[in-house]
């Protein structure tokens, strides 16, 4: 390809880009931004309830010896794929995945090359496609040399393969461009024939390039906790490692009440060499203590055991065989799950499947002796803690790593999205992710959005004044009049805030009526008025806005007056 050709191609590319930018600018100008579908803002005063919930979790979990771990929001896709399972809904459909590429141009070029179908027999098209492939190959090579693109065997192979392919395409073009010899039609036919094969090979090559790490926004956090546990050698710590986390998770689901694409979880995990049923029971006890602290009403604990690698496979086969017999009566999802994950059929909410599912074999009848003993002991341990539970043989979890104990907590006021918490034991996960085979694990994840919803629905989510006033609004609206009073007001505001009062200080001077009107609308408990007269007399006027009573006080009396009003 000559320098002239390249210049021409660059000019075409440039003009396209300018056109796109203009189009984008027009769209942006005429648009009001909105939060993306399935994500939302949590606004005051609701955010205060969220803080209260998170604070309660810290306090309650802290008393059980748990410490916080703060985890990354994204991880390698492979971490989730391997732990949660390829057949799970989360991995198969719901993850936000992307390739973390260093070169945007290269990625855009790849998209372009794959989007265009190089089968049209137009020499003009072939020519521009050839230019793009050349550009791609050069950038790929540069990226590999600079270490910006992963040096995977595939990438290196592609880089090598593109050279000869481009040579043969260029050679065919030169033959076609020779005006002597055969007729134009014959030359074109030959050109098309030669180039088509090469171009489809180019596409195959381009498809397998890997321009950066595969990354996923975390759909859950257990995998990350386990990754961190292994990465930091936490198996060497004494006793069980007890960690909790809180933060956003991301799943591309159909948004509805209690189901979002960015949602929040508060979770905890216990990792260590023991799988004693007492650990399972204590984790559940902690969870319930947390809900009790929040005064959550109507929470119901459901438990089950889903066996382990000794007994579950045989049960799953039995289940599959029984499901085969009723295949025709099942919906499409369940039919598919007969092959991929029969346990998940038990989770079906479809009305017409319920009677069929009730007749299926139950795992409780197929647990091996160890799993049965473990489950019995978990129940006994719950009993000795006075914890009520419902056994639910259909309780299976959507994530592959669970085994033995599984549990879920439902709460009222949530419609069909009524699970506020899911959890269970995952003894094989640490080993699966490359850690010691002896490490066992158990944990849970609370859906914070649903927990907050349920608290609100049952009327205990009201954020009131009271002693924890930070959410309870304004103690003092500090109205000042005149420049000298402003200086005094700034100082007074600072001293009030240092003493813990919530103070609103107007930034500009307002007329008296307007200022006091604003104090009312902000629902301040007191207006403190500072004008020239007060300044001269060394006092402030305090007006209790609930009943309009007003008095003049010296500064030290103001503090004790406000304190008394707060305790009241
Ligand atoms: P569900 O059956 O409701 O989809 P799940 O089994 O997928 O839940 P887990 O992966 O066990 O849920 O997550 C634990 C908790 O996180 C759930 O019990 C729920 O409270 C919450 N949760 C899960 N997905 C969402 C979501 N998309 N929006 C809000 N909360 C969610
Ligand atoms: Mg789900």
XYZ file of C-alpha atoms and ligand atoms in Angstrom:
600
model
C 0.000 0.000 0.000
C 1.510 3.349 -0.990
C 1.929 6.354 1.266
C -0.646 8.127 -0.871
C -3.215 5.370 -0.274
C -2.635 5.574 3.428
C -3.092 9.333 3.481
C -6.341 8.932 1.612
C -7.601 6.296 4.065
C -6.695 8.443 7.032
C -8.549 11.408 5.515
C -11.659 9.269 5.027
C -11.437 8.034 8.617
C -10.999 11.562 9.909
C -14.024 12.876 8.049
C -16.154 10.018 9.406
C -15.048 10.796 12.916
C -15.894 14.483 12.575
C -19.323 13.546 11.289
C -19.920 11.239 14.279
C -18.774 13.848 16.756
C -21.172 16.412 15.287
C -24.037 13.957 15.513
C -23.204 13.136 19.126
C -23.030 16.822 20.055
C -26.535 17.390 18.655
C -27.944 14.455 20.592
C -26.300 15.577 23.811
C -27.505 19.135 23.543
C -31.133 18.145 23.242
C -31.048 15.595 26.036
C -31.661 15.645 29.750
C -29.663 13.053 31.581
C -31.378 10.372 33.595
C -30.046 7.512 35.660
C -29.603 4.353 33.594
C -32.405 1.793 33.625
C -32.329 -0.359 36.744
C -30.069 1.939 38.788
C -31.211 4.670 41.125
C -30.243 7.450 43.458
C -30.755 7.050 47.159
C -31.718 10.468 48.391
C -32.050 12.076 51.795
C -33.838 11.428 54.062
C -33.841 7.766 52.901
C -30.038 7.751 52.830
C -30.106 8.290 56.602
C -31.978 5.007 56.982
C -29.323 3.317 54.843
C -26.641 4.710 57.117
C -28.514 3.467 60.154
C -28.769 -0.016 58.625
C -25.081 -0.094 57.727
C -24.083 1.238 61.129
C -26.147 -1.440 62.872
C -24.425 -4.099 60.738
C -20.996 -2.804 61.738
C -21.944 -2.799 65.410
C -23.688 -6.173 65.543
C -21.161 -8.002 63.346
C -18.374 -6.378 65.352
C -19.661 -7.984 68.544
C -19.342 -11.387 66.861
C -15.697 -10.686 66.052
C -16.141 -9.832 62.377
C -14.010 -7.154 60.721
C -14.687 -5.259 57.526
C -13.051 -6.080 54.215
C -13.278 -3.512 51.420
C -13.211 -5.168 48.045
C -12.709 -4.015 44.469
C -15.820 -3.315 42.403
C -14.409 -5.228 39.449
C -12.498 -8.455 39.129
C -11.354 -10.793 36.405
C -14.365 -12.319 34.693
C -12.832 -15.746 35.198
C -13.108 -15.427 38.996
C -16.895 -15.190 38.826
C -17.281 -17.623 35.940
C -15.406 -20.302 37.816
C -16.960 -19.835 41.247
C -20.576 -18.969 40.471
C -20.725 -21.438 37.574
C -21.130 -21.049 33.828
C -24.671 -22.433 33.848
C -25.935 -20.090 36.542
C -28.234 -17.258 35.459
C -25.810 -14.765 36.935
C -22.879 -15.813 34.767
C -24.848 -16.875 31.709
C -27.002 -13.749 31.426
C -26.539 -11.113 34.039
C -22.910 -9.996 34.253
C -21.584 -6.643 33.134
C -18.454 -7.756 31.330
C -15.980 -5.761 29.366
C -12.564 -5.985 27.827
C -10.265 -3.567 29.590
C -8.305 -2.378 26.572
C -5.498 0.115 26.545
C -6.144 1.124 22.939
C -9.571 2.495 22.093
C -8.590 2.914 18.423
C -7.632 -0.707 18.110
C -10.846 -1.865 19.740
C -12.893 0.393 17.462
C -11.052 -0.926 14.425
C -11.719 -4.484 15.465
C -15.426 -3.739 15.837
C -15.429 -2.180 12.404
C -13.627 -5.113 10.803
C -16.001 -7.590 12.355
C -19.096 -5.570 11.565
C -18.391 -5.286 7.854
C -19.099 -8.328 5.757
C -16.188 -8.547 3.294
C -18.085 -10.467 0.671
C -19.284 -7.676 -1.555
C -17.467 -7.804 -4.871
C -16.597 -4.156 -4.947
C -12.868 -3.398 -5.419
C -13.390 -0.055 -3.710
C -14.651 -1.862 -0.618
C -11.860 -4.416 -0.677
C -9.392 -1.632 -0.849
C -10.728 0.240 2.176
C -11.006 -3.036 4.111
C -7.386 -3.829 3.294
C -6.381 -0.414 4.672
C -8.172 -1.048 7.922
C -6.603 -4.473 8.311
C -3.168 -2.945 7.738
C -3.872 -0.300 10.326
C -5.119 -2.955 12.744
C -2.059 -5.116 12.263
C 0.319 -2.223 12.842
C -1.445 -1.043 15.961
C -1.641 -4.583 17.292
C 2.072 -5.050 16.810
C 2.818 -1.722 18.443
C 0.534 -2.542 21.380
C 2.214 -5.898 21.881
C 5.680 -4.327 21.695
C 4.762 -1.682 24.222
C 3.153 -4.188 26.550
C -0.251 -2.474 26.314
C -1.887 -5.556 24.900
C -1.583 -8.932 26.638
C 1.116 -11.074 25.044
C -1.134 -14.097 24.724
C -0.218 -16.858 22.263
C -3.384 -15.996 20.279
C -2.433 -12.345 19.920
C 1.085 -13.177 18.787
C -0.216 -15.730 16.327
C -2.705 -13.246 14.863
C 0.019 -10.664 14.484
C 2.132 -13.136 12.536
C -0.720 -14.426 10.407
C -1.958 -11.032 9.258
C 1.301 -10.179 7.412
C 1.151 -12.913 4.747
C -2.625 -12.494 4.437
C -2.199 -8.814 3.698
C 0.595 -9.596 1.218
C -1.632 -11.911 -0.739
C -4.476 -9.385 -0.719
C -2.122 -6.653 -1.939
C -0.718 -8.928 -4.612
C -4.214 -9.728 -5.895
C -5.042 -6.033 -6.000
C -1.897 -5.211 -7.961
C -2.776 -7.906 -10.508
C -6.265 -6.474 -10.796
C -4.930 -2.923 -11.207
C -2.677 -3.945 -14.131
C -4.549 -2.624 -17.139
C -2.836 -4.878 -19.669
C -3.748 -8.500 -20.408
C -7.226 -9.852 -19.649
C -10.481 -7.929 -19.813
C -11.598 -5.887 -16.802
C -14.411 -8.329 -16.027
C -12.027 -11.287 -15.978
C -9.520 -9.460 -13.768
C -12.264 -8.434 -11.369
C -13.543 -11.977 -11.141
C -10.076 -13.206 -10.265
C -9.530 -10.433 -7.711
C -12.801 -11.156 -5.958
C -12.068 -14.863 -5.861
C -8.598 -14.435 -4.428
C -9.436 -11.795 -1.915
C -12.600 -13.311 -0.499
C -10.829 -16.253 1.049
C -8.105 -14.113 2.536
C -10.606 -11.685 3.976
C -12.657 -14.298 5.701
C -9.442 -15.694 7.178
C -8.590 -12.157 8.345
C -11.929 -11.982 10.143
C -11.321 -15.286 11.858
C -7.965 -13.988 13.061
C -9.304 -10.649 14.235
C -12.078 -12.342 16.221
C -9.654 -14.167 18.493
C -7.567 -11.143 19.436
C -7.626 -10.238 23.053
C -7.067 -6.528 23.495
C -7.111 -6.436 27.296
C -8.142 -8.285 30.433
C -11.716 -9.572 30.648
C -13.261 -7.764 33.529
C -16.654 -7.927 35.229
C -18.470 -5.632 37.622
C -18.955 -7.833 40.660
C -22.359 -9.546 40.737
C -21.693 -10.736 44.302
C -18.777 -10.610 46.715
C -18.090 -14.083 48.105
C -15.781 -14.897 45.200
C -13.821 -11.694 45.903
C -13.566 -12.446 49.617
C -12.203 -15.898 48.841
C -9.811 -14.472 46.263
C -8.538 -11.977 48.851
C -8.306 -14.709 51.509
C -6.029 -16.748 49.267
C -4.081 -13.795 47.864
C -3.176 -12.512 51.324
C -2.443 -15.903 52.851
C -5.167 -15.479 55.466
C -5.191 -19.220 56.106
C -2.152 -18.519 58.300
C -4.173 -16.325 60.650
C -5.200 -17.877 63.968
C -8.757 -19.175 64.318
C -11.519 -18.598 61.831
C -11.267 -15.607 59.553
C -14.476 -13.594 59.929
C -15.082 -10.825 57.449
C -17.979 -8.621 56.478
C -18.435 -6.276 53.526
C -21.006 -3.880 52.170
C -21.440 -2.180 48.833
C -22.957 -2.253 45.359
C -23.325 -5.347 43.183
C -24.279 -5.435 39.517
C -26.551 -7.805 37.651
C -28.330 -7.182 34.389
C -31.811 -8.292 35.453
C -35.289 -7.076 34.602
C -35.763 -4.102 36.933
C -38.805 -4.175 39.235
C -39.651 -3.486 42.849
C -36.808 -4.908 44.944
C -34.792 -5.893 41.875
C -32.243 -3.514 40.429
C -29.220 -3.662 38.174
C -27.082 -1.890 40.706
C -28.146 -3.152 44.097
C -26.469 -3.325 47.460
C -25.464 -6.153 49.686
C -24.228 -6.461 53.235
C -22.553 -9.804 53.623
C -20.338 -11.805 55.942
C -18.125 -14.851 55.540
C -16.392 -17.258 57.898
C -13.365 -19.034 56.450
C -11.281 -21.584 58.256
C -10.428 -25.223 58.715
C -13.600 -26.143 60.600
C -17.037 -26.893 59.207
C -18.597 -27.316 62.646
C -22.378 -26.860 62.528
C -22.014 -24.429 65.424
C -20.447 -21.997 62.948
C -23.475 -22.240 60.666
C -25.784 -21.602 63.588
C -23.780 -18.673 64.901
C -23.688 -17.002 61.493
C -27.474 -17.294 61.363
C -27.763 -16.060 64.935
C -25.718 -12.990 64.023
C -27.926 -12.317 61.040
C -31.053 -12.489 63.155
C -29.487 -10.322 65.867
C -28.871 -7.717 63.185
C -32.471 -7.859 61.960
C -33.675 -7.637 65.535
C -31.538 -4.571 66.168
C -33.280 -2.943 63.209
C -36.685 -4.059 64.508
C -37.417 -5.793 61.211
C -40.782 -7.477 61.560
C -41.975 -10.788 60.158
C -38.613 -12.194 59.085
C -38.787 -15.951 58.450
C -35.727 -18.184 58.317
C -35.819 -21.024 55.778
C -33.143 -23.693 55.854
C -32.141 -26.732 53.856
C -29.194 -28.989 53.182
C -28.249 -29.564 49.560
C -25.674 -32.268 50.275
C -22.093 -32.390 49.116
C -20.030 -33.885 46.324
C -20.545 -37.359 47.753
C -24.318 -37.437 47.736
C -25.550 -34.614 45.544
C -24.516 -35.969 42.111
C -26.569 -39.141 42.614
C -29.565 -37.111 43.772
C -29.223 -34.740 40.818
C -29.240 -37.701 38.438
C -32.381 -39.085 40.068
C -34.004 -35.698 39.859
C -33.009 -35.396 36.220
C -34.473 -38.793 35.430
C -37.777 -37.887 37.104
C -37.828 -34.521 35.350
C -37.324 -36.239 31.989
C -40.555 -38.119 32.583
C -42.554 -34.908 33.044
C -40.567 -32.846 30.568
C -43.521 -32.000 28.329
C -45.481 -30.490 31.209
C -42.696 -28.067 32.156
C -42.054 -24.550 30.942
C -39.148 -23.687 28.649
C -36.815 -22.552 31.461
C -37.290 -25.708 33.468
C -36.922 -27.867 30.365
C -33.573 -26.265 29.676
C -32.521 -26.743 33.299
C -33.115 -30.488 33.151
C -29.840 -30.621 31.258
C -27.938 -27.676 32.685
C -28.932 -27.506 36.355
C -31.883 -29.673 37.493
C -31.706 -28.373 41.090
C -32.782 -24.962 39.868
C -36.090 -26.393 38.662
C -37.044 -26.696 42.341
C -36.757 -22.919 42.560
C -39.433 -22.378 39.900
C -42.234 -19.976 40.745
C -44.404 -20.984 37.766
C -47.916 -21.766 38.978
C -48.509 -24.798 36.782
C -45.196 -26.424 37.741
C -45.857 -26.403 41.475
C -47.890 -29.615 41.659
C -45.327 -31.422 39.511
C -42.405 -30.252 41.638
C -44.108 -31.372 44.851
C -43.940 -34.973 43.593
C -40.214 -34.909 42.751
C -37.652 -36.772 44.876
C -36.397 -34.744 47.821
C -32.749 -34.258 48.705
C -33.441 -34.823 52.402
C -34.094 -38.485 51.556
C -30.798 -38.795 49.683
C -28.222 -37.125 51.924
C -25.159 -39.191 52.798
C -24.604 -40.023 56.478
C -22.108 -37.150 56.987
C -24.367 -34.530 55.414
C -27.379 -35.831 57.326
C -25.454 -35.644 60.635
C -24.201 -32.153 59.798
C -27.683 -30.936 58.968
C -29.198 -32.477 62.117
C -26.543 -30.795 64.223
C -27.136 -27.421 62.551
C -30.807 -27.730 63.496
C -29.935 -28.715 67.060
C -27.549 -25.767 67.343
C -30.241 -23.419 66.069
C -32.590 -24.904 68.634
C -30.233 -24.340 71.535
C -30.031 -20.692 70.464
C -33.812 -20.466 70.466
C -33.917 -19.760 66.740
C -37.108 -20.707 64.916
C -36.776 -21.946 61.340
C -38.749 -23.532 58.550
C -37.276 -26.393 56.621
C -37.712 -25.910 52.906
C -36.566 -28.820 50.780
C -36.903 -26.704 47.642
C -34.438 -24.087 48.833
C -31.509 -24.278 46.428
C -29.198 -21.410 45.661
C -28.514 -19.914 42.248
C -24.756 -19.967 42.685
C -22.881 -23.205 42.071
C -20.497 -23.053 44.997
C -23.033 -23.759 47.724
C -23.163 -27.129 49.501
C -24.735 -28.591 52.653
C -26.378 -25.813 54.686
C -28.321 -23.273 52.675
C -30.647 -20.650 54.090
C -32.746 -17.731 53.090
C -34.637 -15.092 55.032
C -37.882 -13.667 53.744
C -39.510 -10.484 54.949
C -42.935 -8.955 54.368
C -43.836 -5.987 52.193
C -41.704 -6.974 49.226
C -44.130 -8.651 46.828
C -42.578 -11.556 44.964
C -39.025 -10.312 45.619
C -39.340 -11.308 49.258
C -35.899 -12.794 49.982
C -33.866 -10.266 51.969
C -30.961 -12.587 52.514
C -29.445 -15.714 51.048
C -26.552 -17.752 52.298
C -24.961 -21.075 52.851
C -21.884 -23.194 53.161
C -19.278 -23.360 50.370
C -16.583 -25.734 51.549
C -15.064 -26.455 48.140
C -14.781 -22.875 46.907
C -11.404 -21.980 48.397
C -9.855 -25.043 46.784
C -11.606 -24.339 43.474
C -10.025 -20.883 43.396
C -6.550 -22.240 44.111
C -6.387 -22.088 47.908
C -5.858 -24.844 50.454
C -8.283 -27.767 50.159
C -8.723 -27.816 53.920
C -10.392 -24.389 54.075
C -14.152 -24.397 54.604
C -16.485 -21.478 54.277
C -19.949 -20.210 55.077
C -21.583 -16.856 54.613
C -24.585 -14.821 53.618
C -25.530 -11.762 51.615
C -28.334 -9.437 52.620
C -30.069 -7.456 49.881
C -29.870 -4.007 51.466
C -32.370 -2.462 49.037
C -34.985 -5.039 50.028
C -34.147 -4.783 53.724
C -34.650 -1.019 53.621
C -37.889 -1.441 51.649
C -39.229 -3.891 54.180
C -38.315 -1.594 57.087
C -40.118 1.252 55.361
C -43.176 -0.854 54.559
C -43.513 -2.010 58.142
C -43.180 1.546 59.461
C -39.907 1.134 61.333
C -37.959 2.895 58.622
C -39.039 6.373 59.691
C -36.020 8.545 60.193
C -36.969 10.707 63.139
C -35.252 13.340 65.235
C -34.322 12.015 68.632
C -30.857 11.614 70.009
C -29.185 10.559 66.747
C -30.017 13.924 65.302
C -27.702 13.996 62.315
C -30.636 12.645 60.332
C -33.117 14.566 62.419
C -32.760 17.997 60.868
C -31.745 21.384 61.955
C -31.196 22.576 65.539
C -30.446 26.157 64.672
C -31.158 28.499 61.823
C -28.790 31.389 62.451
C -30.306 34.564 61.002
C -27.959 37.515 60.910
C -28.558 41.141 59.867
C -25.717 43.537 59.011
C -22.045 43.008 58.222
C -20.896 43.108 61.852
C -23.505 40.505 62.797
C -22.309 38.260 59.977
C -18.822 38.171 61.470
C -20.249 37.297 64.882
C -22.599 34.708 63.321
C -19.742 32.901 61.557
C -17.945 32.526 64.876
C -21.083 31.456 66.741
C -21.937 28.888 64.032
C -18.522 27.335 64.376
C -18.819 27.050 68.174
C -22.325 25.569 67.903
C -21.184 22.991 65.353
C -18.159 22.110 67.463
C -20.624 21.373 70.248
C -22.519 19.046 67.911
C -25.516 21.156 66.930
C -26.754 21.160 63.356
C -26.582 24.744 62.141
C -27.745 26.481 58.978
C -26.014 29.810 58.366
C -27.423 31.870 55.470
C -24.612 32.800 53.089
C -26.143 36.146 52.111
C -28.103 38.686 54.088
C -31.887 38.380 53.767
C -34.836 40.497 54.838
C -36.065 39.516 58.317
C -39.380 38.023 57.176
C -37.820 36.058 54.336
C -35.063 34.702 56.542
C -37.437 33.507 59.268
C -39.754 32.102 56.614
C -36.890 29.970 55.312
C -36.125 28.803 58.869
C -39.725 27.573 59.038
C -39.597 25.788 55.716
C -36.317 24.091 56.635
C -38.109 22.853 59.779
C -35.417 24.254 62.055
C -36.153 23.808 65.739
C -34.826 27.225 66.635
C -34.086 30.473 64.893
C -31.217 32.306 66.522
C -31.355 35.972 65.588
C -28.297 38.175 65.541
C -28.737 41.843 64.582
C -27.121 45.149 65.566
C -29.194 45.455 68.766
C -28.313 41.973 69.976
C -24.665 42.527 69.113
C -24.605 45.754 71.139
C -26.248 44.050 74.124
C -24.009 40.949 73.923
C -26.944 38.535 73.557
C -28.816 36.575 70.884
C -32.563 36.259 70.393
C -33.747 32.633 70.315
C -37.116 31.785 68.858
C -38.567 28.303 69.305
C -40.275 27.793 65.994
C -42.791 25.210 67.221
C -44.631 27.742 69.395
C -43.018 31.077 68.586
C -41.748 31.706 72.135
C -38.796 34.027 72.095
C -36.159 35.125 74.582
C -32.810 36.848 74.724
C -29.867 34.830 76.005
C -26.138 35.285 76.500
C -24.031 32.835 74.486
C -23.258 30.415 77.349
C -26.951 30.282 78.269
C -27.824 29.641 74.615
C -25.766 26.435 74.672
C -27.407 25.065 77.808
C -30.842 26.095 76.493
C -30.288 24.241 73.202
C -28.897 21.216 74.981
C -31.949 21.030 77.224
C -34.221 21.377 74.181
C -32.419 18.502 72.490
C -32.737 16.122 75.427
C -36.378 16.974 75.756
P -33.375 -13.722 43.810
O -33.842 -15.142 43.866
O -34.296 -12.772 44.488
O -32.981 -13.304 42.445
P -30.699 -14.491 44.367
O -30.832 -15.888 44.803
O -30.269 -14.187 42.993
O -32.059 -13.685 44.696
P -28.363 -14.009 45.972
O -27.398 -14.082 44.868
O -28.408 -15.097 46.943
O -29.812 -13.697 45.397
O -28.165 -12.629 46.748
C -28.555 -12.446 48.099
C -29.597 -11.350 48.246
O -29.295 -10.225 47.447
C -30.986 -11.749 47.789
O -31.657 -12.474 48.767
C -31.622 -10.404 47.558
O -32.091 -9.847 48.765
C -30.480 -9.572 47.054
N -30.532 -9.421 45.586
C -30.120 -10.295 44.649
N -30.299 -9.795 43.414
C -30.838 -8.552 43.586
C -31.250 -7.509 42.699
N -31.116 -7.620 41.383
N -31.763 -6.377 43.238
C -31.897 -6.239 44.578
N -31.517 -7.171 45.457
C -30.994 -8.320 44.979
Mg -31.293 -13.651 41.220
